[in-house]
XYZ file of C-alpha atoms in Angstrom:
83
model
C 0.043 0.060 0.101
C 1.123 3.590 -0.557
C 0.357 4.841 3.034
C -3.090 6.424 2.201
C -5.989 5.401 4.241
C -9.254 4.428 2.813
C -12.329 5.883 4.358
C -15.657 4.295 3.837
C -19.055 5.922 4.805
C -22.340 4.131 5.086
C -25.860 5.448 5.589
C -28.187 3.120 7.535
C -32.051 3.667 6.878
C -34.442 2.362 9.169
C -37.690 1.977 7.215
C -40.385 3.850 8.949
C -38.137 6.371 10.732
C -38.575 9.465 8.613
C -37.390 11.902 11.251
C -34.194 9.952 11.853
C -34.634 9.796 15.625
C -33.925 5.862 15.639
C -37.578 4.910 16.338
C -40.761 4.295 14.287
C -43.252 5.971 16.127
C -46.608 8.313 15.601
C -44.484 11.261 14.452
C -43.265 9.321 11.577
C -46.872 8.211 10.945
C -47.948 11.720 10.871
C -45.240 12.755 8.382
C -46.034 9.905 6.084
C -49.719 11.011 6.349
C -48.880 14.408 5.215
C -47.049 13.223 2.392
C -49.784 10.873 1.319
C -52.377 13.745 1.498
C -50.217 16.074 -0.437
C -49.586 18.451 2.508
C -45.787 17.554 2.503
C -43.879 17.724 -0.712
C -41.415 15.005 -1.459
C -39.136 17.577 -2.517
C -38.468 18.496 0.994
C -37.112 14.980 1.759
C -33.649 13.504 0.933
C -33.304 10.326 -0.734
C -32.834 8.365 2.667
C -35.940 10.124 4.036
C -37.877 8.870 0.916
C -36.865 5.439 1.343
C -37.749 5.425 5.003
C -41.230 6.935 4.220
C -41.922 3.811 2.212
C -42.002 0.992 4.997
C -43.805 -1.492 2.930
C -41.311 -1.271 -0.003
C -43.746 -0.925 -2.868
C -42.164 2.200 -4.229
C -45.202 4.520 -3.474
C -45.698 6.547 -0.369
C -49.434 6.492 0.399
C -52.085 6.038 3.085
C -51.048 2.197 3.317
C -47.646 3.371 4.577
C -49.132 5.821 7.152
C -51.412 2.975 8.282
C -48.581 0.582 8.697
C -46.582 3.114 10.595
C -49.589 4.095 12.830
C -49.954 0.417 13.762
C -46.262 -0.044 14.419
C -46.386 2.997 16.891
C -49.014 1.157 18.629
C -47.022 -2.023 18.710
C -49.721 -3.817 16.459
C -47.358 -4.149 13.463
C -43.550 -4.675 12.753
C -41.905 -2.728 9.802
C -39.999 -5.007 7.691
C -36.292 -3.666 7.588
C -35.285 -5.869 4.700
C -35.944 -3.721 1.676
């Protein structure tokens, strides 16, 4: 080797955790509901937030995602973390 170091960076996406606080809760459900109802533009989210906002991994952020997150916040559902 030539003495240089290699620096790798990773981004961890927790599906359902739109606000990035490490949990999937009612706040995340509220944010996805706002997106699904057109009250929050996807332009305001970065790529990782968009991925997190689609917890059912179907490529669309809609009311189904909001319901999944609402149920997850109530511990009635588990968000699949394998995308």
